[in-house]
Short mmCIF file of C-alpha atoms in Angstrom, two decimals:
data_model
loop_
_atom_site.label_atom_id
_atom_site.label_comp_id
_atom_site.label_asym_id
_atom_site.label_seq_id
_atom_site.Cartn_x
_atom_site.Cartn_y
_atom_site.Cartn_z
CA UNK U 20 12.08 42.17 -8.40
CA UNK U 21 8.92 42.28 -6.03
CA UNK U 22 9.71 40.35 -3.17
CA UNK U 23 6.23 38.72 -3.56
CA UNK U 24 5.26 38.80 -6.68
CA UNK U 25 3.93 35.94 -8.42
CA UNK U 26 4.68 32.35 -7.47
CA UNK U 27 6.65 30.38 -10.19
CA UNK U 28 5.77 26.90 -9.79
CA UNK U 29 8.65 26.14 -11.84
CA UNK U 30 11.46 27.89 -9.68
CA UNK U 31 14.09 26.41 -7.26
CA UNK U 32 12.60 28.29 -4.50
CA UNK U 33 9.17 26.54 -4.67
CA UNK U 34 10.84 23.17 -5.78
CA UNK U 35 12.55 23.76 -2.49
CA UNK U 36 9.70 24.28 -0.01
CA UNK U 37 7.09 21.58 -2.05
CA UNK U 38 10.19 18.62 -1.11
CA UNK U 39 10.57 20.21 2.29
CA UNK U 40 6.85 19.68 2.96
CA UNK U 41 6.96 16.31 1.42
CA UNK U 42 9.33 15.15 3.41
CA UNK U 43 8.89 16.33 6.36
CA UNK U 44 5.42 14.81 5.79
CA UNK U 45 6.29 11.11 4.92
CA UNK U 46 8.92 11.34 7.73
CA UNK U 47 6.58 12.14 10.27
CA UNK U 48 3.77 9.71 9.17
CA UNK U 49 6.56 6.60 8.81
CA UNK U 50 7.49 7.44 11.99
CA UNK U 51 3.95 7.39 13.58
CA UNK U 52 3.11 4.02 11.82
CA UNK U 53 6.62 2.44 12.76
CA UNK U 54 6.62 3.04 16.68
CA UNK U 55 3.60 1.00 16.61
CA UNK U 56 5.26 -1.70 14.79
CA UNK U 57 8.80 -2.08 15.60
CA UNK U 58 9.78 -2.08 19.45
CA UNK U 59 12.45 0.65 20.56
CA UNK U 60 15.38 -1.57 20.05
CA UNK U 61 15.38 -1.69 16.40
CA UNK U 62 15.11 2.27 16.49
CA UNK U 63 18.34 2.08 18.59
CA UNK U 64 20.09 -0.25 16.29
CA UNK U 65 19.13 1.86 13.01
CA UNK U 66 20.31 4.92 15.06
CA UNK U 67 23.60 3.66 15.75
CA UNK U 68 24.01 2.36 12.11
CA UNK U 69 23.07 5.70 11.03
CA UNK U 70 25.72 7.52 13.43
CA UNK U 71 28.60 5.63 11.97
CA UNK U 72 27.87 5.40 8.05
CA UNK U 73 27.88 9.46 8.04
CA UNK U 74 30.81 9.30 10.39
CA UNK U 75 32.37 7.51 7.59
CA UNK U 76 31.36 9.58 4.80
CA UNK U 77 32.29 12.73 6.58
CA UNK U 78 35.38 11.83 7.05
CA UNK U 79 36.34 11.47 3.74
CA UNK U 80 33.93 14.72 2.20
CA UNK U 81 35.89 15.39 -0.59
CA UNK U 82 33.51 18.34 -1.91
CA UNK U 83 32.93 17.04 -5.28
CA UNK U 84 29.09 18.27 -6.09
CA UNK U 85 29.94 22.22 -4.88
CA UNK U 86 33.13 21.77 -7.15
CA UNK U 87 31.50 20.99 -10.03
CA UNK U 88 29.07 23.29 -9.71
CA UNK U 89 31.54 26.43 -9.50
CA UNK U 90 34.47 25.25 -11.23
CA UNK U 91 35.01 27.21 -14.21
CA UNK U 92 35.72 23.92 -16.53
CA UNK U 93 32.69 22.73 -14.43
CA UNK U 94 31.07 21.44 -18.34
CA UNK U 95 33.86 19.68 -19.50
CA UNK U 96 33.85 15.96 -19.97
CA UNK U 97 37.36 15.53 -18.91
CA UNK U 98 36.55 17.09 -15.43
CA UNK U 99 33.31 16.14 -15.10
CA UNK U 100 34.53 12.68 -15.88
CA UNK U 101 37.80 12.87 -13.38
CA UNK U 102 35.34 14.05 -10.58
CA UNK U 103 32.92 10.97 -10.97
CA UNK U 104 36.08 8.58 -10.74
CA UNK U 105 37.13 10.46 -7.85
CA UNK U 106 34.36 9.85 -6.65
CA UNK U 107 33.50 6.06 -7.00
CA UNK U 108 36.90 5.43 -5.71
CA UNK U 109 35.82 7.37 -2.16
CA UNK U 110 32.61 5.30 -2.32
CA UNK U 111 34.44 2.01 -3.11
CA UNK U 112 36.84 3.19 -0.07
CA UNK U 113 34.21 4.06 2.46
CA UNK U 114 32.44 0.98 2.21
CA UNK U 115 35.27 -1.47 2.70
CA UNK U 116 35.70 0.46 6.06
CA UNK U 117 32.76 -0.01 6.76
CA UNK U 118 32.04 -3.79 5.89
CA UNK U 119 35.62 -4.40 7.49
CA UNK U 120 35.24 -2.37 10.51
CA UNK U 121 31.46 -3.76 11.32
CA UNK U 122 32.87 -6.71 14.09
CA UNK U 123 34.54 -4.21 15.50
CA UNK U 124 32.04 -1.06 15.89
CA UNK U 125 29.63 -4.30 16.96
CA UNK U 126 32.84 -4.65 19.83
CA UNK U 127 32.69 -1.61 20.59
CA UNK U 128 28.81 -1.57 21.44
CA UNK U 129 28.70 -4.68 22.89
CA UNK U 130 26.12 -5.33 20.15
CA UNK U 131 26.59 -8.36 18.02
CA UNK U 132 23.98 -7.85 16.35
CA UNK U 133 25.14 -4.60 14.72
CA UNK U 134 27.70 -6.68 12.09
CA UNK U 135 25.58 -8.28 9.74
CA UNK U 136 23.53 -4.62 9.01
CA UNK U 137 26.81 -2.75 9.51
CA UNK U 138 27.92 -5.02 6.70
CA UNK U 139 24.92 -4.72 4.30
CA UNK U 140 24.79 -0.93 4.37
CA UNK U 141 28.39 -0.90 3.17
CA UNK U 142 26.28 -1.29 0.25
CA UNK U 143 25.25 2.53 0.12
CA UNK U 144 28.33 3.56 -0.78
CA UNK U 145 28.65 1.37 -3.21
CA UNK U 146 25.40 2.45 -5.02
CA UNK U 147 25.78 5.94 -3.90
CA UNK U 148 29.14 6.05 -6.17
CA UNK U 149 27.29 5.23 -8.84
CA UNK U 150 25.09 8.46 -8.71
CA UNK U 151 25.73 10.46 -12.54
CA UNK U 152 27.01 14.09 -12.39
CA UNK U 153 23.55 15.13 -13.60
CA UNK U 154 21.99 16.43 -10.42
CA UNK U 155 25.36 18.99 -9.96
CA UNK U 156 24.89 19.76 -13.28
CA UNK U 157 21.55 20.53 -12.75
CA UNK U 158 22.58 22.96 -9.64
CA UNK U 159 25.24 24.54 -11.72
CA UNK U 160 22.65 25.32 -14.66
CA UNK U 161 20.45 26.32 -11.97
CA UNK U 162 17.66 23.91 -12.98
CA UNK U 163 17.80 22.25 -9.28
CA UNK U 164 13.80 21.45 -8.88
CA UNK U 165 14.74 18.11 -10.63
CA UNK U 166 17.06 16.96 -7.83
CA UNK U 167 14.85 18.03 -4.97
CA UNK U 168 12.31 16.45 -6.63
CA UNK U 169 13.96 13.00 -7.48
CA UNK U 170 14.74 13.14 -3.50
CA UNK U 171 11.00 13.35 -2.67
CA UNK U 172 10.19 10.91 -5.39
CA UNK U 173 12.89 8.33 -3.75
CA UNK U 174 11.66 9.44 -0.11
CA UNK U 175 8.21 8.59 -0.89
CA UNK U 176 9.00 5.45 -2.87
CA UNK U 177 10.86 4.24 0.08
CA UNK U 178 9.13 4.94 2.65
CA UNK U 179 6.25 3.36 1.40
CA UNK U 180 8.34 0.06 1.05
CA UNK U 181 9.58 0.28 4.53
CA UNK U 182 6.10 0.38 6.24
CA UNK U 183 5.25 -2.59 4.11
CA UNK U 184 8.40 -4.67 4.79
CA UNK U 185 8.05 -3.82 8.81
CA UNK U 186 4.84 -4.54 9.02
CA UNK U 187 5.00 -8.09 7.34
CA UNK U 188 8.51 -8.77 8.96
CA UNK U 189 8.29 -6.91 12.16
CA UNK U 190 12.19 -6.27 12.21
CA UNK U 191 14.53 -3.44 11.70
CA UNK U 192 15.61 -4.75 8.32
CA UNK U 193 12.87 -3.01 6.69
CA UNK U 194 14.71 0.56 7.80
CA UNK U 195 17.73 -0.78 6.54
CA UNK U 196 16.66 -1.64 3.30
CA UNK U 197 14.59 1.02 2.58
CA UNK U 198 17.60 2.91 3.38
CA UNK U 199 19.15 0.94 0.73
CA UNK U 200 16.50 1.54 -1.66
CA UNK U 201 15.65 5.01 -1.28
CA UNK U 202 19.67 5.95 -2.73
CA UNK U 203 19.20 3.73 -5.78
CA UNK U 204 16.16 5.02 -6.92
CA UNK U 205 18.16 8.75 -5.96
CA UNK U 206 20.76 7.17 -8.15
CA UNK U 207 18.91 5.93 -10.83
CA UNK U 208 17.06 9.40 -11.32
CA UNK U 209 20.03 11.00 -12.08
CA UNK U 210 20.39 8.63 -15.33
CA UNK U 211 17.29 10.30 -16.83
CA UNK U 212 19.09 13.69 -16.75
CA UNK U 213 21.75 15.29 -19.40
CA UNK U 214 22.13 12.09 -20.62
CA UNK U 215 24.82 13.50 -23.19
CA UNK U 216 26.77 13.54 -19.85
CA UNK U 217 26.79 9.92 -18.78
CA UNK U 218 30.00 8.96 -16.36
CA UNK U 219 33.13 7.00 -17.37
CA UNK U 220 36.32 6.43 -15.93
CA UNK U 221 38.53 9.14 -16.67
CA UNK U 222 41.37 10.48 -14.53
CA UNK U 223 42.84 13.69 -15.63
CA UNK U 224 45.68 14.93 -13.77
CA UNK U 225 45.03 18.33 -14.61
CA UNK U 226 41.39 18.44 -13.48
CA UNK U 227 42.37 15.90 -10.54
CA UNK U 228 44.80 18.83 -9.45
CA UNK U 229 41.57 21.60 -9.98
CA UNK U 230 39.40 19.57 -8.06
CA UNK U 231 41.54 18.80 -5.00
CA UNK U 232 42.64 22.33 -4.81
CA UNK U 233 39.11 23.74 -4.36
CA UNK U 234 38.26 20.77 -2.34
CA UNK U 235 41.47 20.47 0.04
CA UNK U 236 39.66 22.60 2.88
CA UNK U 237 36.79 20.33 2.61
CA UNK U 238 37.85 17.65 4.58
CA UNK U 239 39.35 18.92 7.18
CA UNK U 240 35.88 21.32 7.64
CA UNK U 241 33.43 18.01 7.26
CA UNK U 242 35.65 16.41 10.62
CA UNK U 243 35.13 19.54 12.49
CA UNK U 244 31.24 19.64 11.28
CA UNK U 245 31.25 15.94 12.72
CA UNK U 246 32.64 17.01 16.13
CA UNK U 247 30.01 20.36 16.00
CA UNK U 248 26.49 17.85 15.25
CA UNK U 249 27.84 15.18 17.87
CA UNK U 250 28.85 18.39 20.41
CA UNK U 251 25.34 18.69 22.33
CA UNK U 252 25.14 14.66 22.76
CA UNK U 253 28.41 14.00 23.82
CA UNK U 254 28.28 16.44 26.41
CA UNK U 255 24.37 17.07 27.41
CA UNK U 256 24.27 13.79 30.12
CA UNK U 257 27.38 15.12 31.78
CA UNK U 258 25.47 18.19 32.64
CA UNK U 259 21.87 17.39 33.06
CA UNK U 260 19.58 14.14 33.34
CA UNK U 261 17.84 12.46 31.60
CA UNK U 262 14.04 14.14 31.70
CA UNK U 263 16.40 17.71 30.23
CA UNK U 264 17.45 15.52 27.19
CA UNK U 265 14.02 14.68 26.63
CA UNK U 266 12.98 18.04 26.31
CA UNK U 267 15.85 19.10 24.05
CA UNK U 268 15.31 16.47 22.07
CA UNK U 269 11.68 17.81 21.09
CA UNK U 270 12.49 20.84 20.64
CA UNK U 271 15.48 20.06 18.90
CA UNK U 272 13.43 17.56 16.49
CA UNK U 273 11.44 21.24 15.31
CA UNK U 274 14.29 22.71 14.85
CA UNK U 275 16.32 20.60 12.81
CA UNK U 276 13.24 20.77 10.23
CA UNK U 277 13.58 24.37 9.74
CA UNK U 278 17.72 24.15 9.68
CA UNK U 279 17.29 21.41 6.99
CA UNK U 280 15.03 23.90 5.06
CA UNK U 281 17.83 26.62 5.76
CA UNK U 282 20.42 24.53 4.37
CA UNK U 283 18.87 23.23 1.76
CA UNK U 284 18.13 26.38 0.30
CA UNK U 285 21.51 27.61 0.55
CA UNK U 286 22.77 25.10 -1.00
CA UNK U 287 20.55 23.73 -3.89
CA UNK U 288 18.90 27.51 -4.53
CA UNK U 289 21.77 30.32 -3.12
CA UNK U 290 25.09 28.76 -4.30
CA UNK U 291 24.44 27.72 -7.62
CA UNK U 292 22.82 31.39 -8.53
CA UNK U 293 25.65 32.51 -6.62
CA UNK U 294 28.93 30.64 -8.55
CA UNK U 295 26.59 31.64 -11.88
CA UNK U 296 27.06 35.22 -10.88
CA UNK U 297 30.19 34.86 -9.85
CA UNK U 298 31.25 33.61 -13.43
CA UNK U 299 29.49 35.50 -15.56
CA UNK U 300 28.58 38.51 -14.42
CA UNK U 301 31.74 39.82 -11.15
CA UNK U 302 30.81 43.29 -11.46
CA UNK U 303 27.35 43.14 -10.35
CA UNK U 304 27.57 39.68 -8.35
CA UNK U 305 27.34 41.14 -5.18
CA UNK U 306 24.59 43.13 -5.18
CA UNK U 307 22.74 40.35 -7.18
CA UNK U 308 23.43 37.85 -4.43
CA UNK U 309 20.26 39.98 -2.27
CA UNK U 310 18.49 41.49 -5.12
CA UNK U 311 18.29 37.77 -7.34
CA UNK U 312 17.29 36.16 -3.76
CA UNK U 313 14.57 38.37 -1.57
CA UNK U 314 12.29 35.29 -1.99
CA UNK U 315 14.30 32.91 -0.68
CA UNK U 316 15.51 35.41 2.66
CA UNK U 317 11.57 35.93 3.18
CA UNK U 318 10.58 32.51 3.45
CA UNK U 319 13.52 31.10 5.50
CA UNK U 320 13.83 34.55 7.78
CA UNK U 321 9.59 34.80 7.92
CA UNK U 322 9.50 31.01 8.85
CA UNK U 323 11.70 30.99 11.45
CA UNK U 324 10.75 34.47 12.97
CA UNK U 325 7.43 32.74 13.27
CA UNK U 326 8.35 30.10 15.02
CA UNK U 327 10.29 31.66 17.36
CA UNK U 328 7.55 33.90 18.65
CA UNK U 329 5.44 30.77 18.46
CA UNK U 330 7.42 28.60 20.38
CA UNK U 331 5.27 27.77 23.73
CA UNK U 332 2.13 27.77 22.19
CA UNK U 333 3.59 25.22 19.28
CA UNK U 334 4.78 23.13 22.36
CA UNK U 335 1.86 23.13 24.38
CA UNK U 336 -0.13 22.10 21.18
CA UNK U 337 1.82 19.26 20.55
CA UNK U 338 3.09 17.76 23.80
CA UNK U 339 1.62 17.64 27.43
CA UNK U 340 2.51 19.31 29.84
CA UNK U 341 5.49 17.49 31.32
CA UNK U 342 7.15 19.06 27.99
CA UNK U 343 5.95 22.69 28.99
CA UNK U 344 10.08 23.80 28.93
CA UNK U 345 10.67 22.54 25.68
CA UNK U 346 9.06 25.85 24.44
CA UNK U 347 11.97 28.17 26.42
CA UNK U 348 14.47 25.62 24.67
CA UNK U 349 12.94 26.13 21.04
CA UNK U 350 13.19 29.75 21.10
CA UNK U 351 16.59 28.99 22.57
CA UNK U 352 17.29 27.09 19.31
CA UNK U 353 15.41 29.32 17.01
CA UNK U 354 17.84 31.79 17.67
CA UNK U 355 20.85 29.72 16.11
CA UNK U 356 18.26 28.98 13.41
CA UNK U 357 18.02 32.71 12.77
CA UNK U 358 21.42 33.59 12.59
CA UNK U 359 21.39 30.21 10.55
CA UNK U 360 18.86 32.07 7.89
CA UNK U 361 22.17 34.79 7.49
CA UNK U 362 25.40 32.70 8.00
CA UNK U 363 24.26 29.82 6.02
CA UNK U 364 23.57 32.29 2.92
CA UNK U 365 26.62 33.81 3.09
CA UNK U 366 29.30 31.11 3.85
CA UNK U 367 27.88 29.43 0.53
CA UNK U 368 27.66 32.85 -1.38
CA UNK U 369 31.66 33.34 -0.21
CA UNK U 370 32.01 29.73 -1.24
CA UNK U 371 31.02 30.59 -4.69
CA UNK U 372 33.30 33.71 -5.05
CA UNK U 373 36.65 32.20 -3.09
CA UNK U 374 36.73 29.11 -2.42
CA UNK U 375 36.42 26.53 -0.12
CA UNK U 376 38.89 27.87 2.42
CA UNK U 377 35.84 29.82 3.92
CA UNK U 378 34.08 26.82 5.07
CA UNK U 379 37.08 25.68 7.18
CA UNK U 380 37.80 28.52 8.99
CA UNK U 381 34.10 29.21 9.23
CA UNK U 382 33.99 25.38 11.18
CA UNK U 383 36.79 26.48 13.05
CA UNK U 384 35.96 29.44 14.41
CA UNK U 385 32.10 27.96 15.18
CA UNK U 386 33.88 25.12 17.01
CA UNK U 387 35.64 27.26 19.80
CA UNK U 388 33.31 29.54 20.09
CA UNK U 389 30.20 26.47 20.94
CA UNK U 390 32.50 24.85 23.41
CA UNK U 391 33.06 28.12 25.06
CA UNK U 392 29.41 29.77 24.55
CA UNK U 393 27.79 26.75 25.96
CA UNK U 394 30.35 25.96 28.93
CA UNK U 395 29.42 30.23 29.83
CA UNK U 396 26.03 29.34 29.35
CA UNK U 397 25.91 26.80 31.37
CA UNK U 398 27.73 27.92 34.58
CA UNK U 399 25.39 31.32 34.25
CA UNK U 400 21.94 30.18 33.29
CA UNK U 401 22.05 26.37 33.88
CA UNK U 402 20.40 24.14 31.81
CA UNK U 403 18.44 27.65 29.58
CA UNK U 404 21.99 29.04 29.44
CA UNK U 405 23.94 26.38 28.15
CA UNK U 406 20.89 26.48 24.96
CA UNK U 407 21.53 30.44 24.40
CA UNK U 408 25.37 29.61 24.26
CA UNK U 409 25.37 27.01 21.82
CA UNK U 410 22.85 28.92 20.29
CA UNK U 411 24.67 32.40 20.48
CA UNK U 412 27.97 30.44 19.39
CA UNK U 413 27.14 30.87 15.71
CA UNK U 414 27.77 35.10 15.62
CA UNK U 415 31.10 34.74 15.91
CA UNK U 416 31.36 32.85 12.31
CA UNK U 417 28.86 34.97 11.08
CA UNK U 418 31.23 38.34 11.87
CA UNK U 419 33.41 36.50 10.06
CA UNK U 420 31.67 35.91 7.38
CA UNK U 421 30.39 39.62 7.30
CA UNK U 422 33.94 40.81 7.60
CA UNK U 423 34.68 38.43 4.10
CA UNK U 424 31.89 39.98 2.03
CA UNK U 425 31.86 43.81 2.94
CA UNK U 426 35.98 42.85 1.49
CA UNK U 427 33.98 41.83 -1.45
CA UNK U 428 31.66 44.84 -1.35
CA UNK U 429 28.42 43.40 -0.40
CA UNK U 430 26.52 46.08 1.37
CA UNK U 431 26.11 44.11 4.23
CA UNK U 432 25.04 46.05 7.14
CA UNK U 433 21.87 48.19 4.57
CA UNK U 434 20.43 44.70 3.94
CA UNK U 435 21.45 42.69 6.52
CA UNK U 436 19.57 45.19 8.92
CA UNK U 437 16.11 45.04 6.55
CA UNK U 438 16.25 41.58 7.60
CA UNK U 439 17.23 41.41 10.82
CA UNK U 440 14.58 44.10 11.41
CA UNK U 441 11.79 41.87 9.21
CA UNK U 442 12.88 38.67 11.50
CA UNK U 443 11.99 41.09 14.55
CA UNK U 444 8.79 42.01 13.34
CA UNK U 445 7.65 38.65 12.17
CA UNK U 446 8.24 36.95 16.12
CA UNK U 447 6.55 39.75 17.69
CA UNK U 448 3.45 39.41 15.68
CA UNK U 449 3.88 35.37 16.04
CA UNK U 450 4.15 36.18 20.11
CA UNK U 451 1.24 38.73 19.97
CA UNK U 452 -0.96 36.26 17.99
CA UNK U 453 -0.51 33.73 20.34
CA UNK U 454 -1.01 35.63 23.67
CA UNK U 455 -3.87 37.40 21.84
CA UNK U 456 -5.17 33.37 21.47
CA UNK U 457 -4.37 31.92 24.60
CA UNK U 458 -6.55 35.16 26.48
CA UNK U 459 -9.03 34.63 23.72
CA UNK U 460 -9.56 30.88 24.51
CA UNK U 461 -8.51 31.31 28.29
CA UNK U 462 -5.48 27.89 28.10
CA UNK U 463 -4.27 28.35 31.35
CA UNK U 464 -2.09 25.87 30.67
CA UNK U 465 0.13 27.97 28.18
CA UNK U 466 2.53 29.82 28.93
CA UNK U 467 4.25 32.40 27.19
#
């Protein structure tokens, strides 16, 4: 397969980058309209409602859509059925915690205010257990443009709502509700799809059993992936001031687009190809799992690369000078973003092939190795150095990960090296390019 050949406007790949784009897009526009609308305070309240309804729901991950989608009775109506039940009694768990815990996160913030949203957006669970197994069905049958695209349908949809109710109301009740919103229209999309496969209660101890034994590292690995994404807040203030969390934060806003992409990818294009593989064809799966997905390396790796190299010029573009450091900081994070465009690939190609046990030792190992990276980092190269830690952090996982599939025989190091060696390539022409425009132009005020 050409690695770019012609585009198929009907493949997961494109499906993929068109909801990327279009969400990115409404994201950024909602949020230009809304800071003129709403006054900082109701961004801090939806922040902190945010922060605890996915500490909630991470705490009880129970794995069900990547189950599905590799289990080899992943068809049946009897698991299919035991799975949804499974989980609408999570959903109908997580949001009594959080409508009964709500007075006392509000406690705990010295916020009164939080309890009545805290309260109302116990609802999303509720709705969100309603959701049909159609959209891992789709994944599994590798047909996974129509769940990317319901989620830019519902994103667009919503967001649209949201500027409307803010701007009439001026409150952060519009966020809320378009919260709200945008996962029942998410949920309602998925009734339109393999219809023949509409939920019921069914419980199944035999598929209950299946289920829980693919899923029982899940857990566990969705705590420590809480601990990972609240690492760099926790600890950034006890290090550095507030003008240094500034600048993270914008560079960190640029990178968390691309990592979303990254992710995304892996798991709605790579994984389901891969568990297909995996099923149907063993003998050839691991050489398939590069040859089936040069697109998808190209695009993530290229993107990235390109960014990378770019970094100061993208910053002084967008920001004044004041923010002139966030550029050293996103090629800082690049780098995690790049090793991102290998590791994320292959934890959710070993995923498909063994299990779920990967993830959690995967978690662990990235865990010890960020809170030691960074603490390095930061007692050699300050404020720069404690970035390249927690940026240089995720290798260690990823030699795990290689060590899993060269077990496997994936011939790791031939392509792994192609694209280490295209990521290379890609960043120096980006840094070229941009030096090549900044003498061009003469910005003084750039520098790279």
């Amino acid at each position: 397969m050409p690695m770019f050949g012609k585009i198929n406007l009907k493949g997961d790949l494109f499906a993929s980058l068109v909801t990327f784009a279009g969400v990115a897009i409404a994201r950024f526009g909602s949020s230009l309209i809304l800071t003129r609308i709403l006054v900082p305070e109701a961004y801090g309240i939806i922040t902190i409602l945010m922060s605890v309804s996915f500490t909630v729901s991470m705490l009880s991950d129970v794995g069900t859509f990547p189950a599905i989608v590799r289990a080899p009775k992943g068809d049946d109506p009897d698991y299919l059925n035991t799975v949804w039940t499974i989980r609408f009694m999570r959903a109908v768990f997580n949001a009594a915690v959080m409508y009964l815990s709500a007075p006392l996160v509000a406690h705990i913030f010295a916020t009164p205010v939080l309890r009545a949203p805290l309260q109302v957006l116990a609802l999303w669970f509720l709705i969100d257990g309603l959701e049909s197994n159609a959209f891992p069905l789709a994944a599994r049958r590798r047909n996974t443009r129509i769940v990317v695209y319901s989620d830019l349908a519902a994103t667009i949809l919503s967001t649209a709502f949201t500027i409307a109710y803010c701007y009439v109301t001026r409150t952060f009740w519009g966020m809320l509700y378009g919260v709200l919103l945008n996962r029942a229209l998410y949920v309602s999309f998925s009734y339109l799809f393999y219809r023949d496969s509409r939920p019921r209660f069914r419980f199944d101890r035999v598929a209950a059993r299946e289920v829980f034994q693919f899923t029982r590292y899940v857990m566990p690995s969705s705590m420590l992936t809480l601990v990972l994404t609240q690492f760099d807040k926790a600890v950034f203030l006890r290090f550095f001031d507030l003008r240094l969390l500034g600048i993270y934060g914008v560079a960190n806003n640029i990178t968390g687009q691309t990592e979303s992409l990254i992710s995304r990818t892996s798991e709605m294009v790579i994984y389901p190809r891969c568990a297909h593989n995996f099923r149907e064809n063993p003998g050839t799966f691991a050489r398939s799992y590069y040859t089936e997905n040069i697109r998808v390396f190209a695009v993530t790796a290229g993107m990235v690369a390109a960014i990378g190299g770019a970094a100061h010029l993208i910053i002084a573009v967008l920001y004044d000078p004041r923010y002139a450091q966030a550029g050293d900081v996103l090629q800082a994070l690049m780098l995690r973003a790049a090793i991102a465009c290998i590791a994320n690939p292959a934890e959710n190609m070993l995923m498909a092939a063994s299990g779920s046990k990967v993830i959690l030792v995967g978690s662990i190992l990235r865990a010890i190795s960020l809170v030691c990276a960074s603490v390095v980092g930061f007692y050699v190269g300050g404020f720069v150095g404690f970035i390249y830690g927690m940026s240089l952090s995720a290798l260690v996982p990823l030699f795990y990960y290689f060590s899993r599939q060269l077990k496997l025989g994936v011939p790791v190091i031939r392509y792994e090296s192609y694209r280490i060696l295209y990521m290379a390539c890609v960043a120096l022409a980006a840094f070229l390019s941009c030096r090549l425009l900044v003498a061009v132009f003469h910005v003084s005020r750039i520098r790279i």
